[in-house]
Amino acid sequence: MKKHIQNSQKPSIVIGETDHQRLNKLALAAADRLHEVSDGLLIELERALVVADTSVPRNVVRMGSTVDYEADTGDGRTVTLVFPKDADISEGRISVLTPIGTALLGLSAGQTMGWSGRDDRRHKLTVLAVTQQHRAESEGLRSSETSRLLA
């Protein structure tokens, strides 16, 4: 089992109250099936600065954001951060319950974050730009739907 160590060198992250509540429920619901990823997400949620949804800066990665980032390999990618039920890697929609999805959460443009892949290899990414979708489109999750998120 991987040990998650709090790293003071991690960049600060910001998460809106609604995403924080929903992601906390998701991480707890996923704990039995995806223990390591769930733990990683819970650690990030714990260290995040939680603010009112309207106070999340537009350049911060939140659920539904489209993110341009560069990997430590020099490759650039554009992805949208989504809940597991909406994930489709061929469409560029990555789940927050993946190591890279968790790493992106709460970062702002210009920040760099290290993360471990499922193969335990260390990686690094830098957020280049963040585009927000309309909030109404990302409001589809309610607390009664938590179990469907894992489907």
mmCIF file of C-alpha atoms in Angstrom:
data_model
loop_
_atom_site.group_PDB
_atom_site.id
_atom_site.type_symbol
_atom_site.label_atom_id
_atom_site.label_comp_id
_atom_site.label_asym_id
_atom_site.label_seq_id
_atom_site.Cartn_x
_atom_site.Cartn_y
_atom_site.Cartn_z
ATOM 1 C CA MET A 1 0.000 0.000 0.000
ATOM 2 C CA LYS A 2 1.266 3.478 -0.859
ATOM 3 C CA LYS A 3 1.823 5.912 1.945
ATOM 4 C CA HIS A 4 0.566 9.415 1.330
ATOM 5 C CA ILE A 5 2.881 11.937 2.889
ATOM 6 C CA GLN A 6 1.910 15.561 3.301
ATOM 7 C CA ASN A 7 4.436 17.520 1.295
ATOM 8 C CA SER A 8 5.062 21.121 2.256
ATOM 9 C CA GLN A 9 6.359 21.701 -1.267
ATOM 10 C CA LYS A 10 2.963 21.100 -2.846
ATOM 11 C CA PRO A 11 1.416 24.248 -4.294
ATOM 12 C CA SER A 12 -1.530 25.805 -2.528
ATOM 13 C CA ILE A 13 -4.914 24.861 -3.962
ATOM 14 C CA VAL A 14 -8.374 26.425 -3.856
ATOM 15 C CA ILE A 15 -11.669 24.536 -3.981
ATOM 16 C CA GLY A 16 -15.227 25.875 -3.892
ATOM 17 C CA GLU A 17 -17.531 24.741 -1.084
ATOM 18 C CA THR A 18 -19.875 22.765 -3.350
ATOM 19 C CA ASP A 19 -17.079 20.861 -5.115
ATOM 20 C CA HIS A 20 -15.414 20.233 -1.742
ATOM 21 C CA GLN A 21 -18.596 18.716 -0.261
ATOM 22 C CA ARG A 22 -19.371 16.613 -3.329
ATOM 23 C CA LEU A 23 -15.798 15.380 -3.758
ATOM 24 C CA ASN A 24 -15.542 14.474 -0.077
ATOM 25 C CA LYS A 25 -18.677 12.319 -0.410
ATOM 26 C CA LEU A 26 -17.320 10.783 -3.620
ATOM 27 C CA ALA A 27 -13.951 9.961 -2.043
ATOM 28 C CA LEU A 28 -15.627 8.318 0.963
ATOM 29 C CA ALA A 29 -17.979 6.341 -1.301
ATOM 30 C CA ALA A 30 -15.009 5.144 -3.381
ATOM 31 C CA ALA A 31 -12.846 4.154 -0.396
ATOM 32 C CA ASP A 32 -13.668 0.436 -0.584
ATOM 33 C CA ARG A 33 -13.074 0.048 -4.327
ATOM 34 C CA LEU A 34 -10.350 2.614 -4.989
ATOM 35 C CA HIS A 35 -8.602 2.974 -1.636
ATOM 36 C CA GLU A 36 -5.372 4.661 -2.760
ATOM 37 C CA VAL A 37 -7.023 7.147 -5.110
ATOM 38 C CA SER A 38 -9.704 7.893 -2.526
ATOM 39 C CA ASP A 39 -7.026 8.577 0.105
ATOM 40 C CA GLY A 40 -5.131 10.834 -2.297
ATOM 41 C CA LEU A 41 -8.264 12.855 -3.038
ATOM 42 C CA LEU A 42 -9.110 13.146 0.673
ATOM 43 C CA ILE A 43 -5.592 14.438 1.394
ATOM 44 C CA GLU A 44 -5.926 17.088 -1.305
ATOM 45 C CA LEU A 45 -9.367 18.102 -0.017
ATOM 46 C CA GLU A 46 -7.986 18.406 3.503
ATOM 47 C CA ARG A 47 -5.124 20.702 2.498
ATOM 48 C CA ALA A 48 -7.222 22.883 0.180
ATOM 49 C CA LEU A 49 -8.328 26.400 0.946
ATOM 50 C CA VAL A 50 -12.131 26.064 0.771
ATOM 51 C CA VAL A 51 -13.928 29.209 -0.389
ATOM 52 C CA ALA A 52 -17.433 30.194 -1.444
ATOM 53 C CA ASP A 53 -18.183 28.941 -4.953
ATOM 54 C CA THR A 54 -18.404 32.512 -6.233
ATOM 55 C CA SER A 55 -14.935 33.259 -4.810
ATOM 56 C CA VAL A 56 -13.063 30.570 -6.762
ATOM 57 C CA PRO A 57 -10.811 32.427 -9.207
ATOM 58 C CA ARG A 58 -11.547 31.737 -12.881
ATOM 59 C CA ASN A 59 -8.017 30.420 -13.452
ATOM 60 C CA VAL A 60 -8.438 27.614 -10.883
ATOM 61 C CA VAL A 61 -9.185 24.017 -11.904
ATOM 62 C CA ARG A 62 -12.576 22.951 -10.584
ATOM 63 C CA MET A 63 -14.989 20.230 -11.614
ATOM 64 C CA GLY A 64 -15.951 20.772 -15.247
ATOM 65 C CA SER A 65 -12.896 22.920 -16.021
ATOM 66 C CA THR A 66 -11.010 22.413 -19.244
ATOM 67 C CA VAL A 67 -7.286 22.486 -18.540
ATOM 68 C CA ASP A 68 -4.284 22.954 -20.804
ATOM 69 C CA TYR A 69 -1.230 21.498 -19.111
ATOM 70 C CA GLU A 70 2.283 20.427 -19.920
ATOM 71 C CA ALA A 71 3.735 17.193 -18.572
ATOM 72 C CA ASP A 72 7.320 16.785 -17.450
ATOM 73 C CA THR A 73 7.919 14.977 -20.748
ATOM 74 C CA GLY A 74 7.215 18.239 -22.570
ATOM 75 C CA ASP A 75 3.936 16.942 -23.992
ATOM 76 C CA GLY A 76 0.979 19.310 -23.814
ATOM 77 C CA ARG A 77 -2.576 18.109 -23.281
ATOM 78 C CA THR A 78 -6.041 19.536 -22.952
ATOM 79 C CA VAL A 79 -8.467 17.705 -20.664
ATOM 80 C CA THR A 80 -11.717 18.349 -18.847
ATOM 81 C CA LEU A 81 -11.934 17.332 -15.173
ATOM 82 C CA VAL A 82 -15.128 15.348 -14.543
ATOM 83 C CA PHE A 83 -16.826 12.985 -12.118
ATOM 84 C CA PRO A 84 -16.188 9.270 -12.793
ATOM 85 C CA LYS A 85 -19.547 8.688 -14.493
ATOM 86 C CA ASP A 86 -18.664 11.291 -17.146
ATOM 87 C CA ALA A 87 -15.082 10.168 -17.799
ATOM 88 C CA ASP A 88 -14.064 9.255 -21.349
ATOM 89 C CA ILE A 89 -10.344 9.453 -22.033
ATOM 90 C CA SER A 90 -10.898 9.341 -25.819
ATOM 91 C CA GLU A 91 -12.944 12.561 -25.441
ATOM 92 C CA GLY A 92 -10.370 14.141 -23.102
ATOM 93 C CA ARG A 93 -12.634 13.894 -20.058
ATOM 94 C CA ILE A 94 -10.625 12.595 -17.106
ATOM 95 C CA SER A 95 -12.025 11.501 -13.781
ATOM 96 C CA VAL A 96 -11.109 13.272 -10.586
ATOM 97 C CA LEU A 97 -10.654 9.717 -9.236
ATOM 98 C CA THR A 98 -7.472 9.234 -11.254
ATOM 99 C CA PRO A 99 -4.041 10.274 -10.008
ATOM 100 C CA ILE A 100 -3.729 13.025 -12.627
ATOM 101 C CA GLY A 101 -7.298 14.219 -12.057
ATOM 102 C CA THR A 102 -6.640 14.542 -8.339
ATOM 103 C CA ALA A 103 -3.339 16.329 -9.063
ATOM 104 C CA LEU A 104 -5.064 18.922 -11.263
ATOM 105 C CA LEU A 105 -7.844 19.744 -8.793
ATOM 106 C CA GLY A 106 -7.554 23.225 -7.294
ATOM 107 C CA LEU A 107 -4.421 24.268 -9.185
ATOM 108 C CA SER A 108 -4.286 27.596 -10.962
ATOM 109 C CA ALA A 109 -2.621 28.540 -14.219
ATOM 110 C CA GLY A 110 1.149 28.620 -13.772
ATOM 111 C CA GLN A 111 1.292 26.155 -10.883
ATOM 112 C CA THR A 112 3.291 22.919 -11.041
ATOM 113 C CA MET A 113 2.334 19.747 -9.178
ATOM 114 C CA GLY A 114 4.081 16.424 -8.695
ATOM 115 C CA TRP A 115 2.027 13.241 -8.675
ATOM 116 C CA SER A 116 2.501 9.469 -8.665
ATOM 117 C CA GLY A 117 1.006 7.311 -11.386
ATOM 118 C CA ARG A 118 -0.646 4.008 -10.648
ATOM 119 C CA ASP A 119 2.720 2.437 -11.518
ATOM 120 C CA ASP A 120 4.323 4.455 -8.648
ATOM 121 C CA ARG A 121 6.391 6.512 -11.113
ATOM 122 C CA ARG A 122 6.717 10.193 -10.231
ATOM 123 C CA HIS A 123 5.469 12.761 -12.710
ATOM 124 C CA LYS A 124 5.090 16.511 -12.823
ATOM 125 C CA LEU A 125 2.645 18.757 -14.639
ATOM 126 C CA THR A 126 2.268 22.492 -15.087
ATOM 127 C CA VAL A 127 -1.118 24.099 -15.660
ATOM 128 C CA LEU A 128 -0.943 26.462 -18.629
ATOM 129 C CA ALA A 129 -4.559 27.643 -18.858
ATOM 130 C CA VAL A 130 -7.970 26.946 -17.331
ATOM 131 C CA THR A 131 -11.335 27.459 -19.013
ATOM 132 C CA GLN A 132 -14.555 27.232 -16.992
ATOM 133 C CA GLN A 133 -17.767 25.793 -18.379
ATOM 134 C CA HIS A 134 -21.015 27.427 -17.423
ATOM 135 C CA ARG A 135 -21.808 26.503 -13.818
ATOM 136 C CA ALA A 136 -25.339 25.361 -14.742
ATOM 137 C CA GLU A 137 -23.844 22.588 -16.875
ATOM 138 C CA SER A 138 -21.777 21.242 -13.984
ATOM 139 C CA GLU A 139 -24.498 21.395 -11.334
ATOM 140 C CA GLY A 140 -25.853 17.952 -12.239
ATOM 141 C CA LEU A 141 -24.609 16.254 -9.067
ATOM 142 C CA ARG A 142 -26.750 16.068 -5.960
ATOM 143 C CA SER A 143 -25.947 14.236 -2.730
ATOM 144 C CA SER A 144 -28.521 11.534 -3.521
ATOM 145 C CA GLU A 145 -26.579 10.758 -6.717
ATOM 146 C CA THR A 146 -23.228 9.986 -5.065
ATOM 147 C CA SER A 147 -23.398 6.240 -5.712
ATOM 148 C CA ARG A 148 -24.089 6.851 -9.423
ATOM 149 C CA LEU A 149 -20.833 8.790 -9.704
ATOM 150 C CA LEU A 150 -18.864 5.585 -9.394
ATOM 151 C CA ALA A 151 -20.771 3.820 -12.166
#
